[in-house]
Amino acid sequence: MERLGAVSLLKLKMLFNFENDGNAPPEALSTTLDRLQPGDRCEIESMGVEGPVGVRLEELGFLPGTEVRMVRRAPLGDPVVYELRGAQLCLRAREARSIHVRRLLR
Amino acid sequence: MSESALRLGLLGSPNSGKTTLFNALTGLRARVGNYPGVTVERREGSLRLNGRAVVVIDLPGAYSLTPLSPDEAVVAQVIAGEIPEVDPPQALVVTADACSLDRSLLLVAQALRLGKPCVLAVTMVDELHARGGSLDLARLGNALGIPVVGVVGHKGLGLDELRRLLGDPSAWGRPHVLPPEDVEARAAWAASVLDAVVHVRPGRNALTEAVDRVVLHPLAGTLLFTAVMVLFFQLIFAWAQPAMDAIDAAMGGLVGWMHTTLPAGFVTDLLADGVVTGVGSVVIFLPQILLLFSVLYLLEDVGYMARAAFVVDRVMGRVGLEGRAFVSLLSSYACAIPGIMATRTIPSPKNRLVTILVAPLMTCSARLPVYALLIAAFVPATNVWGPLGLQGLVLLGLYLAGACAALLVAAVLKRTLLRGEDIPFTLELPPYRLPPARLVASQVWGAASAFLRRAGTIILLVSIVLWFLLSFPRSEAPAGLSESEAARHALEHSAAGRLGHAVEPLIAPLGFDWKIGVGLVASLAAREVIVATLAQVYASQDEDASLREAVRADPTFDPPTVAALLVFFVFALQCMSTLAVMRRETNSWRWPAFAFGYLLALAYGASFAAHRVVATLS
């Protein structure tokens, strides 16, 4: 029972955060790549992915300091197109979640 | 060719204009094959520069020399000379898209560290200028320490200058300081190089953005995706038919001509009924293959295929696959062979293998003659609802059963045998571009010639073996039999006929007798062969209508057996060509054997269940 409670609390928190995403307060400038909305720009702070998956994302140009623009979501919500280093690349939320970024003001 | 040719490796990321440059340099004289031991396509083209023989190796597209995918591993191995029988390139030509140099220079840095002479070909400089960007190529050359040439491959711009350089790599010069190895340090190096040489960064690609607003729009994009896929399906399914019928008629004519013109006997029978008929039954798919690959490569080169994969990725992700697998499964509706060949675009080896293993479950066009015969003979042509007939619904049900089974099996495989991700899902959306016709043509020719080569080798062999099984040992037919009855007698006493009798106890639980057994044995070559074989068994030569009457009159074909036979064809992998292609694409007999085994087990189980259910109901 206790575990169940913890899970639904977490879900509630996620839901809350998600709904708050549109008008994020200034302290939420630090976020993850998957939380961006179309048109949002950000700079990558750190890559939270280890192993071959992390290496591949880095070789594709997802590196600290790189500027990324969220272009649009797929019709079904996932994956998402990002623009970086002059190219457009799609990532699923699963990978984008572990890329820590700092929003850039428009 | 006593002098040894200069070997140049063409290195670049996907969509960097590498293949266009390759075609521009070598014309259409490319030799296409596979690297020994792996399933990665090998393309080499030769040309003469200043009287010197030069071989250009079109290395597979790679984002990095730190290999993750099989393609990238091959690139690294070819350059290092680690592949037996493949001489390493003495020098490299690296292609980089002028509009995304920020990223391409990460690969250029790795190339420079290899210690081989390098030239940088900056591609799509016309696109850079169209987007208002400008770049000092001479300064870029100075910064890198190697020659840099701006090219537009399909317009021929910069090619003369590049050709002049290519003849003599010893004069290219080397970088003064090697770029760093670590990826973050490489990015910093690239940024500092670009700071010095870029005057104006290119603006956004207005055309691509405008088109994407429609093509990737939640509603319009989904509708367009559906329309493209319906059209694609229609194209390979219906519009290839006239050409296929023409080939069929030509082959039939050739067989008839051989029988009437050549001296009657063993050799003529083998040539006409074994070789020509067998190979012809595969070459007949050539129009489909040509159409399919023309559309596939056109959509790919224009930039739509990546968008289609993007739109449908979520759905395929549910069963553990990815967007690119959809295209391959859709192609498998026509024929599993091009479908399996189309999996080459999937970078993850595990996802690619799962897609290959389930592709035969998609209802290919070879099943259609079998379904058509059985449905026409046994399903009443009544209307169920409006213009929807029962026959059509049964056919639709068979198609859906195959597709659902493919997705289910994929989900199971991804959760068991081939669990986990080897490569994260990433997909580049290239800018929309009008591909030069020559590029599409050369790619289609590559696919078609690979298909024809296979028809000329393994399928030829299998056809000959099958012909022997169906024709030997010869037995003296009792006198007084008509020609068709004699044919049936010969077939029943042939090795295949005996095989049919031998497997009868095994297939009896499904309601099948030896006649269906012979058909199943013969259908191992190709599914639709069962129709021709049954025609022989029932001694009703080639008239479709009479075969339909004959099976209807046979008490063996009761409703449970017909249902079992239809279900058997939904699942079973009766296609030597598919097995041969699987063997080629996975580079081992292990996976085709696995696919054959699991599909046979599935077919037998489902067929048995169908027999029981229908027997209980009726």
Tab-separated table of N, CA and C in Angstrom, chain B residues 335-480:
chain	number	residue	atom	x	y	z
B	335	CYS	N	6.463	-8.107	-51.420
B	335	CYS	CA	7.377	-9.234	-51.450
B	335	CYS	C	8.353	-9.046	-50.299
B	336	ALA	N	8.593	-10.114	-49.549
B	336	ALA	CA	9.479	-9.994	-48.385
B	336	ALA	C	10.914	-9.686	-48.808
B	337	ILE	N	11.275	-10.001	-50.048
B	337	ILE	CA	12.673	-9.813	-50.474
B	337	ILE	C	13.068	-8.332	-50.472
B	338	PRO	N	12.335	-7.456	-51.212
B	338	PRO	CA	12.686	-6.030	-51.104
B	338	PRO	C	12.467	-5.498	-49.691
B	339	GLY	N	11.472	-6.031	-48.985
B	339	GLY	CA	11.223	-5.594	-47.610
B	339	GLY	C	12.442	-5.840	-46.736
B	340	ILE	N	13.018	-7.029	-46.874
B	340	ILE	CA	14.192	-7.369	-46.071
B	340	ILE	C	15.380	-6.535	-46.521
B	341	MET	N	15.484	-6.300	-47.836
B	341	MET	CA	16.592	-5.467	-48.316
B	341	MET	C	16.457	-4.035	-47.810
B	342	ALA	N	15.184	-3.570	-47.626
B	342	ALA	CA	14.971	-2.196	-47.180
B	342	ALA	C	15.336	-2.006	-45.710
B	343	THR	N	15.539	-3.100	-44.952
B	343	THR	CA	15.926	-2.934	-43.547
B	343	THR	C	17.338	-2.375	-43.409
B	344	ARG	N	18.057	-2.266	-44.528
B	344	ARG	CA	19.417	-1.721	-44.454
B	344	ARG	C	19.456	-0.306	-43.902
B	345	THR	N	18.310	0.395	-43.966
B	345	THR	CA	18.298	1.773	-43.463
B	345	THR	C	18.193	1.811	-41.938
B	346	ILE	N	17.961	0.664	-41.284
B	346	ILE	CA	17.808	0.662	-39.825
B	346	ILE	C	19.187	0.513	-39.182
B	347	PRO	N	19.645	1.517	-38.434
B	347	PRO	CA	21.017	1.454	-37.914
B	347	PRO	C	21.206	0.430	-36.801
B	348	SER	N	20.172	0.191	-35.992
B	348	SER	CA	20.344	-0.723	-34.864
B	348	SER	C	20.316	-2.171	-35.337
B	349	PRO	N	21.405	-2.945	-35.123
B	349	PRO	CA	21.432	-4.333	-35.591
B	349	PRO	C	20.289	-5.175	-35.020
B	350	LYS	N	19.942	-4.956	-33.755
B	350	LYS	CA	18.869	-5.765	-33.153
B	350	LYS	C	17.526	-5.452	-33.799
B	351	ASN	N	17.215	-4.172	-33.933
B	351	ASN	CA	15.941	-3.799	-34.543
B	351	ASN	C	15.883	-4.289	-35.982
B	352	ARG	N	17.029	-4.231	-36.658
B	352	ARG	CA	17.060	-4.663	-38.051
B	352	ARG	C	16.760	-6.156	-38.143
B	353	LEU	N	17.370	-6.930	-37.245
B	353	LEU	CA	17.182	-8.377	-37.252
B	353	LEU	C	15.733	-8.732	-36.958
B	354	VAL	N	15.123	-8.068	-35.959
B	354	VAL	CA	13.717	-8.352	-35.635
B	354	VAL	C	12.846	-8.048	-36.851
B	355	THR	N	13.110	-6.930	-37.514
B	355	THR	CA	12.312	-6.567	-38.688
B	355	THR	C	12.461	-7.625	-39.785
B	356	ILE	N	13.687	-8.101	-39.990
B	356	ILE	CA	13.922	-9.143	-41.000
B	356	ILE	C	13.142	-10.410	-40.639
B	357	LEU	N	13.138	-10.767	-39.342
B	357	LEU	CA	12.519	-12.025	-38.925
B	357	LEU	C	11.000	-11.995	-39.040
B	358	VAL	N	10.384	-10.803	-38.919
B	358	VAL	CA	8.915	-10.768	-38.997
B	358	VAL	C	8.406	-10.375	-40.387
B	359	ALA	N	9.300	-9.888	-41.245
B	359	ALA	CA	8.870	-9.444	-42.579
B	359	ALA	C	8.099	-10.530	-43.346
B	360	PRO	N	8.499	-11.838	-43.255
B	360	PRO	CA	7.763	-12.848	-44.022
B	360	PRO	C	6.314	-13.026	-43.579
B	361	LEU	N	5.929	-12.467	-42.425
B	361	LEU	CA	4.543	-12.592	-41.980
B	361	LEU	C	3.613	-11.631	-42.707
B	362	MET	N	4.186	-10.566	-43.290
B	362	MET	CA	3.350	-9.652	-44.046
B	362	MET	C	2.890	-10.396	-45.302
B	363	THR	N	1.624	-10.222	-45.663
B	363	THR	CA	1.048	-11.001	-46.759
B	363	THR	C	1.635	-10.567	-48.101
B	364	CYS	N	2.586	-11.339	-48.599
B	364	CYS	CA	3.232	-10.960	-49.849
B	364	CYS	C	2.361	-11.353	-51.039
B	365	SER	N	2.679	-10.832	-52.200
B	365	SER	CA	1.815	-11.046	-53.361
B	365	SER	C	1.833	-12.500	-53.829
B	366	ALA	N	2.836	-13.288	-53.427
B	366	ALA	CA	2.881	-14.693	-53.851
B	366	ALA	C	1.800	-15.518	-53.159
B	367	ARG	N	1.281	-15.007	-52.018
B	367	ARG	CA	0.215	-15.757	-51.348
B	367	ARG	C	-1.127	-15.539	-52.051
B	368	LEU	N	-1.201	-14.443	-52.797
B	368	LEU	CA	-2.487	-14.072	-53.372
B	368	LEU	C	-3.089	-15.159	-54.287
B	369	PRO	N	-2.278	-15.767	-55.183
B	369	PRO	CA	-2.864	-16.814	-56.031
B	369	PRO	C	-3.440	-17.970	-55.214
B	370	VAL	N	-2.783	-18.300	-54.106
B	370	VAL	CA	-3.254	-19.402	-53.265
B	370	VAL	C	-4.564	-19.000	-52.603
B	371	TYR	N	-4.570	-17.793	-52.002
B	371	TYR	CA	-5.798	-17.306	-51.365
B	371	TYR	C	-6.918	-17.222	-52.398
B	372	ALA	N	-6.586	-16.697	-53.565
B	372	ALA	CA	-7.609	-16.490	-54.601
B	372	ALA	C	-8.250	-17.819	-54.982
B	373	LEU	N	-7.423	-18.850	-55.172
B	373	LEU	CA	-7.943	-20.166	-55.556
B	373	LEU	C	-8.888	-20.710	-54.486
B	374	LEU	N	-8.418	-20.724	-53.241
B	374	LEU	CA	-9.189	-21.353	-52.173
B	374	LEU	C	-10.446	-20.552	-51.845
B	375	ILE	N	-10.323	-19.226	-51.830
B	375	ILE	CA	-11.488	-18.399	-51.496
B	375	ILE	C	-12.538	-18.520	-52.598
B	376	ALA	N	-12.084	-18.462	-53.866
B	376	ALA	CA	-13.036	-18.555	-54.975
B	376	ALA	C	-13.738	-19.908	-54.968
B	377	ALA	N	-13.019	-20.951	-54.552
B	377	ALA	CA	-13.599	-22.290	-54.596
B	377	ALA	C	-14.523	-22.563	-53.411
B	378	PHE	N	-14.215	-21.994	-52.258
B	378	PHE	CA	-14.925	-22.456	-51.054
B	378	PHE	C	-15.683	-21.391	-50.280
B	379	VAL	N	-15.392	-20.098	-50.522
B	379	VAL	CA	-16.126	-19.079	-49.776
B	379	VAL	C	-17.243	-18.555	-50.668
B	380	PRO	N	-18.494	-18.652	-50.219
B	380	PRO	CA	-19.602	-18.195	-51.064
B	380	PRO	C	-19.508	-16.700	-51.344
B	381	ALA	N	-19.869	-16.304	-52.574
B	381	ALA	CA	-19.759	-14.900	-52.981
B	381	ALA	C	-21.002	-14.132	-52.555
B	382	THR	N	-21.295	-14.151	-51.276
B	382	THR	CA	-22.464	-13.430	-50.783
B	382	THR	C	-22.050	-12.066	-50.275
B	383	ASN	N	-22.998	-11.123	-50.319
B	383	ASN	CA	-22.719	-9.794	-49.781
B	383	ASN	C	-23.062	-9.761	-48.292
B	384	VAL	N	-22.138	-9.269	-47.517
B	384	VAL	CA	-22.342	-9.230	-46.073
B	384	VAL	C	-22.992	-7.907	-45.679
B	385	TRP	N	-22.430	-6.840	-46.181
B	385	TRP	CA	-22.894	-5.508	-45.784
B	385	TRP	C	-22.639	-4.564	-46.950
B	386	GLY	N	-23.714	-4.106	-47.583
B	386	GLY	CA	-23.557	-3.235	-48.739
B	386	GLY	C	-22.752	-3.954	-49.808
B	387	PRO	N	-21.763	-3.276	-50.395
B	387	PRO	CA	-20.966	-3.911	-51.452
B	387	PRO	C	-19.907	-4.863	-50.879
B	388	LEU	N	-19.786	-4.907	-49.547
B	388	LEU	CA	-18.758	-5.756	-48.943
B	388	LEU	C	-19.164	-7.221	-49.036
B	389	GLY	N	-18.355	-7.987	-49.764
B	389	GLY	CA	-18.659	-9.399	-49.921
B	389	GLY	C	-17.923	-10.233	-48.897
B	390	LEU	N	-18.417	-11.437	-48.694
B	390	LEU	CA	-17.777	-12.343	-47.738
B	390	LEU	C	-16.365	-12.710	-48.199
B	391	GLN	N	-16.220	-12.917	-49.530
B	391	GLN	CA	-14.896	-13.295	-50.060
B	391	GLN	C	-13.850	-12.229	-49.756
B	392	GLY	N	-14.254	-10.959	-50.004
B	392	GLY	CA	-13.328	-9.863	-49.743
B	392	GLY	C	-12.975	-9.770	-48.270
B	393	LEU	N	-13.972	-9.986	-47.410
B	393	LEU	CA	-13.727	-9.910	-45.972
B	393	LEU	C	-12.756	-10.990	-45.509
B	394	VAL	N	-12.916	-12.201	-46.062
B	394	VAL	CA	-11.994	-13.273	-45.693
B	394	VAL	C	-10.574	-12.892	-46.100
B	395	LEU	N	-10.442	-12.334	-47.323
B	395	LEU	CA	-9.118	-11.925	-47.805
B	395	LEU	C	-8.532	-10.846	-46.893
B	396	LEU	N	-9.357	-9.861	-46.538
B	396	LEU	CA	-8.912	-8.799	-45.648
B	396	LEU	C	-8.472	-9.380	-44.305
B	397	GLY	N	-9.260	-10.341	-43.820
B	397	GLY	CA	-8.937	-10.980	-42.546
B	397	GLY	C	-7.574	-11.661	-42.593
B	398	LEU	N	-7.281	-12.322	-43.720
B	398	LEU	CA	-5.988	-12.998	-43.856
B	398	LEU	C	-4.847	-11.982	-43.838
B	399	TYR	N	-5.060	-10.828	-44.528
B	399	TYR	CA	-4.040	-9.777	-44.535
B	399	TYR	C	-3.823	-9.236	-43.130
B	400	LEU	N	-4.934	-8.965	-42.426
B	400	LEU	CA	-4.812	-8.416	-41.076
B	400	LEU	C	-4.142	-9.413	-40.138
B	401	ALA	N	-4.484	-10.696	-40.292
B	401	ALA	CA	-3.894	-11.712	-39.431
B	401	ALA	C	-2.372	-11.698	-39.565
B	402	GLY	N	-1.882	-11.583	-40.810
B	402	GLY	CA	-0.439	-11.549	-41.032
B	402	GLY	C	0.200	-10.343	-40.372
B	403	ALA	N	-0.415	-9.157	-40.557
B	403	ALA	CA	0.163	-7.932	-40.006
B	403	ALA	C	0.179	-7.970	-38.479
B	404	CYS	N	-0.956	-8.426	-37.881
B	404	CYS	CA	-1.013	-8.496	-36.416
B	404	CYS	C	0.039	-9.479	-35.902
B	405	ALA	N	0.161	-10.616	-36.592
B	405	ALA	CA	1.143	-11.608	-36.166
B	405	ALA	C	2.551	-11.019	-36.222
B	406	ALA	N	2.842	-10.233	-37.277
B	406	ALA	CA	4.178	-9.642	-37.411
B	406	ALA	C	4.475	-8.729	-36.216
B	407	LEU	N	3.507	-7.877	-35.863
B	407	LEU	CA	3.740	-6.948	-34.752
B	407	LEU	C	3.865	-7.706	-33.426
B	408	LEU	N	3.005	-8.731	-33.246
B	408	LEU	CA	3.064	-9.508	-31.999
B	408	LEU	C	4.406	-10.220	-31.858
B	409	VAL	N	4.834	-10.880	-32.943
B	409	VAL	CA	6.103	-11.611	-32.886
B	409	VAL	C	7.254	-10.635	-32.627
B	410	ALA	N	7.186	-9.450	-33.258
B	410	ALA	CA	8.239	-8.445	-33.031
B	410	ALA	C	8.279	-8.075	-31.559
B	411	ALA	N	7.102	-7.853	-30.965
B	411	ALA	CA	7.045	-7.477	-29.552
B	411	ALA	C	7.640	-8.579	-28.689
B	412	VAL	N	7.312	-9.837	-29.016
B	412	VAL	CA	7.836	-10.952	-28.227
B	412	VAL	C	9.353	-11.053	-28.376
B	413	LEU	N	9.846	-10.957	-29.626
B	413	LEU	CA	11.296	-11.072	-29.857
B	413	LEU	C	12.051	-9.971	-29.124
B	414	LYS	N	11.480	-8.746	-29.150
B	414	LYS	CA	12.168	-7.621	-28.504
B	414	LYS	C	12.158	-7.746	-26.987
B	415	ARG	N	11.243	-8.598	-26.463
B	415	ARG	CA	11.206	-8.766	-25.014
B	415	ARG	C	11.971	-10.000	-24.573
B	416	THR	N	12.365	-10.838	-25.528
B	416	THR	CA	13.039	-12.075	-25.132
B	416	THR	C	14.421	-12.191	-25.775
B	417	LEU	N	14.439	-12.768	-26.963
B	417	LEU	CA	15.702	-13.117	-27.612
B	417	LEU	C	16.560	-11.895	-27.940
B	418	LEU	N	15.935	-10.817	-28.361
B	418	LEU	CA	16.696	-9.664	-28.848
B	418	LEU	C	16.341	-8.431	-28.018
B	419	ARG	N	16.402	-8.621	-26.699
B	419	ARG	CA	16.018	-7.561	-25.787
B	419	ARG	C	17.067	-6.447	-25.792
B	420	GLY	N	16.617	-5.224	-25.467
B	420	GLY	CA	17.561	-4.137	-25.220
B	420	GLY	C	17.854	-3.298	-26.444
B	421	GLU	N	18.453	-2.169	-26.195
B	421	GLU	CA	18.783	-1.224	-27.263
B	421	GLU	C	20.286	-1.268	-27.475
B	422	ASP	N	20.716	-1.347	-28.714
B	422	ASP	CA	22.149	-1.251	-28.948
B	422	ASP	C	22.523	0.163	-29.390
B	423	ILE	N	21.577	0.845	-30.017
B	423	ILE	CA	21.829	2.195	-30.511
B	423	ILE	C	20.598	3.020	-30.156
B	424	PRO	N	20.768	4.231	-29.635
B	424	PRO	CA	19.577	5.028	-29.332
B	424	PRO	C	18.876	5.392	-30.628
B	425	PHE	N	17.569	5.621	-30.547
B	425	PHE	CA	16.853	6.030	-31.753
B	425	PHE	C	17.224	7.476	-32.078
B	426	THR	N	17.857	7.664	-33.185
B	426	THR	CA	18.090	9.016	-33.688
B	426	THR	C	17.770	8.983	-35.166
B	427	LEU	N	17.274	10.077	-35.667
B	427	LEU	CA	16.852	10.130	-37.057
B	427	LEU	C	17.099	11.540	-37.528
B	428	GLU	N	17.802	11.696	-38.631
B	428	GLU	CA	18.043	13.035	-39.143
B	428	GLU	C	16.959	13.381	-40.156
B	429	LEU	N	16.408	14.583	-40.057
B	429	LEU	CA	15.479	15.065	-41.076
B	429	LEU	C	16.265	15.966	-42.017
B	430	PRO	N	16.674	15.443	-43.173
B	430	PRO	CA	17.466	16.273	-44.093
B	430	PRO	C	16.579	17.333	-44.720
B	431	PRO	N	17.173	18.434	-45.203
B	431	PRO	CA	16.359	19.418	-45.927
B	431	PRO	C	15.762	18.749	-47.165
B	432	TYR	N	14.594	19.230	-47.601
B	432	TYR	CA	14.016	18.697	-48.839
B	432	TYR	C	14.927	19.067	-49.998
B	433	ARG	N	15.178	18.096	-50.858
B	433	ARG	CA	16.035	18.335	-52.022
B	433	ARG	C	15.463	17.567	-53.201
B	434	LEU	N	15.644	18.139	-54.383
B	434	LEU	CA	15.244	17.420	-55.584
B	434	LEU	C	16.420	16.554	-56.013
B	435	PRO	N	16.327	15.231	-55.902
B	435	PRO	CA	17.491	14.411	-56.231
B	435	PRO	C	17.710	14.359	-57.734
B	436	PRO	N	18.973	14.364	-58.184
B	436	PRO	CA	19.215	14.188	-59.618
B	436	PRO	C	18.724	12.807	-60.043
B	437	ALA	N	18.112	12.727	-61.227
B	437	ALA	CA	17.544	11.472	-61.699
B	437	ALA	C	18.590	10.365	-61.732
B	438	ARG	N	19.837	10.762	-62.076
B	438	ARG	CA	20.902	9.756	-62.167
B	438	ARG	C	21.163	9.076	-60.838
B	439	LEU	N	21.014	9.856	-59.739
B	439	LEU	CA	21.258	9.295	-58.412
B	439	LEU	C	20.238	8.195	-58.127
B	440	VAL	N	18.948	8.516	-58.366
B	440	VAL	CA	17.887	7.543	-58.121
B	440	VAL	C	18.101	6.330	-59.027
B	441	ALA	N	18.405	6.596	-60.295
B	441	ALA	CA	18.576	5.500	-61.251
B	441	ALA	C	19.702	4.566	-60.820
B	442	SER	N	20.817	5.133	-60.366
B	442	SER	CA	21.943	4.265	-60.018
B	442	SER	C	21.614	3.424	-58.788
B	443	GLN	N	20.855	3.999	-57.841
B	443	GLN	CA	20.490	3.229	-56.650
B	443	GLN	C	19.528	2.096	-57.007
B	444	VAL	N	18.534	2.417	-57.867
B	444	VAL	CA	17.558	1.403	-58.259
B	444	VAL	C	18.265	0.279	-59.016
B	445	TRP	N	19.203	0.662	-59.875
B	445	TRP	CA	19.922	-0.346	-60.643
B	445	TRP	C	20.710	-1.259	-59.707
B	446	GLY	N	21.307	-0.676	-58.665
B	446	GLY	CA	22.051	-1.475	-57.692
B	446	GLY	C	21.164	-2.543	-57.060
B	447	ALA	N	19.963	-2.126	-56.639
B	447	ALA	CA	19.048	-3.069	-55.986
B	447	ALA	C	18.566	-4.132	-56.968
B	448	ALA	N	18.227	-3.688	-58.194
B	448	ALA	CA	17.696	-4.625	-59.180
B	448	ALA	C	18.754	-5.631	-59.604
B	449	SER	N	19.993	-5.169	-59.760
B	449	SER	CA	21.017	-6.111	-60.225
B	449	SER	C	21.360	-7.117	-59.131
B	450	ALA	N	21.298	-6.670	-57.861
B	450	ALA	CA	21.521	-7.623	-56.768
B	450	ALA	C	20.447	-8.706	-56.796
B	451	PHE	N	19.213	-8.282	-57.065
B	451	PHE	CA	18.097	-9.220	-57.127
B	451	PHE	C	18.275	-10.209	-58.289
B	452	LEU	N	18.680	-9.682	-59.446
B	452	LEU	CA	18.849	-10.543	-60.619
B	452	LEU	C	19.996	-11.526	-60.444
B	453	ARG	N	21.074	-11.047	-59.802
B	453	ARG	CA	22.202	-11.945	-59.550
B	453	ARG	C	21.755	-13.139	-58.721
B	454	ARG	N	20.874	-12.848	-57.738
B	454	ARG	CA	20.402	-13.921	-56.876
B	454	ARG	C	19.546	-14.892	-57.684
B	455	ALA	N	18.687	-14.330	-58.560
B	455	ALA	CA	17.846	-15.188	-59.382
B	455	ALA	C	18.718	-16.086	-60.247
B	456	GLY	N	19.879	-15.555	-60.628
B	456	GLY	CA	20.754	-16.311	-61.513
B	456	GLY	C	21.572	-17.365	-60.789
B	457	THR	N	21.649	-17.327	-59.481
B	457	THR	CA	22.498	-18.275	-58.762
B	457	THR	C	21.687	-19.223	-57.900
B	458	ILE	N	21.348	-18.777	-56.693
B	458	ILE	CA	20.739	-19.711	-55.737
B	458	ILE	C	19.366	-20.189	-56.202
B	459	ILE	N	18.586	-19.274	-56.795
B	459	ILE	CA	17.241	-19.669	-57.202
B	459	ILE	C	17.306	-20.623	-58.387
B	460	LEU	N	18.288	-20.410	-59.254
B	460	LEU	CA	18.509	-21.323	-60.378
B	460	LEU	C	18.792	-22.726	-59.857
B	461	LEU	N	19.648	-22.783	-58.845
B	461	LEU	CA	20.040	-24.067	-58.266
B	461	LEU	C	18.833	-24.775	-57.660
B	462	VAL	N	18.071	-24.008	-56.864
B	462	VAL	CA	16.905	-24.582	-56.192
B	462	VAL	C	15.881	-25.067	-57.220
B	463	SER	N	15.692	-24.281	-58.295
B	463	SER	CA	14.723	-24.670	-59.318
B	463	SER	C	15.100	-25.995	-59.942
B	464	ILE	N	16.403	-26.169	-60.188
B	464	ILE	CA	16.855	-27.412	-60.825
B	464	ILE	C	16.624	-28.597	-59.890
B	465	VAL	N	16.974	-28.402	-58.594
B	465	VAL	CA	16.781	-29.488	-57.627
B	465	VAL	C	15.305	-29.858	-57.549
B	466	LEU	N	14.455	-28.842	-57.484
B	466	LEU	CA	13.023	-29.101	-57.356
B	466	LEU	C	12.488	-29.810	-58.594
B	467	TRP	N	12.990	-29.419	-59.753
B	467	TRP	CA	12.530	-30.058	-60.975
B	467	TRP	C	12.864	-31.549	-60.956
B	468	PHE	N	14.093	-31.863	-60.483
B	468	PHE	CA	14.487	-33.269	-60.388
B	468	PHE	C	13.562	-34.021	-59.438
B	469	LEU	N	13.244	-33.402	-58.294
B	469	LEU	CA	12.372	-34.051	-57.321
B	469	LEU	C	10.995	-34.313	-57.912
B	470	LEU	N	10.520	-33.365	-58.727
B	470	LEU	CA	9.178	-33.501	-59.290
B	470	LEU	C	9.160	-34.436	-60.501
B	471	SER	N	10.309	-34.707	-61.097
B	471	SER	CA	10.329	-35.480	-62.348
B	471	SER	C	10.927	-36.876	-62.205
B	472	PHE	N	11.676	-37.132	-61.118
B	472	PHE	CA	12.352	-38.433	-60.982
B	472	PHE	C	11.978	-39.098	-59.675
B	473	PRO	N	12.089	-40.414	-59.538
B	473	PRO	CA	12.363	-41.318	-60.648
B	473	PRO	C	11.173	-41.392	-61.603
B	474	ARG	N	11.518	-41.607	-62.886
B	474	ARG	CA	10.449	-41.712	-63.875
B	474	ARG	C	9.803	-43.070	-63.779
B	475	SER	N	8.508	-43.117	-63.941
B	475	SER	CA	7.834	-44.410	-63.913
B	475	SER	C	7.023	-44.551	-65.195
B	476	GLU	N	6.939	-45.782	-65.639
B	476	GLU	CA	6.204	-46.073	-66.867
B	476	GLU	C	4.712	-45.942	-66.582
B	477	ALA	N	4.065	-45.008	-67.269
B	477	ALA	CA	2.624	-44.860	-67.057
B	477	ALA	C	1.902	-46.014	-67.732
B	478	PRO	N	0.870	-46.570	-67.077
B	478	PRO	CA	0.087	-47.630	-67.729
B	478	PRO	C	-0.495	-47.121	-69.037
B	479	ALA	N	-0.600	-47.998	-69.996
B	479	ALA	CA	-1.101	-47.598	-71.318
B	479	ALA	C	-2.550	-47.135	-71.220
B	480	GLY	N	-2.934	-46.314	-72.179
B	480	GLY	CA	-4.328	-45.925	-72.269
B	480	GLY	C	-4.696	-44.713	-71.452
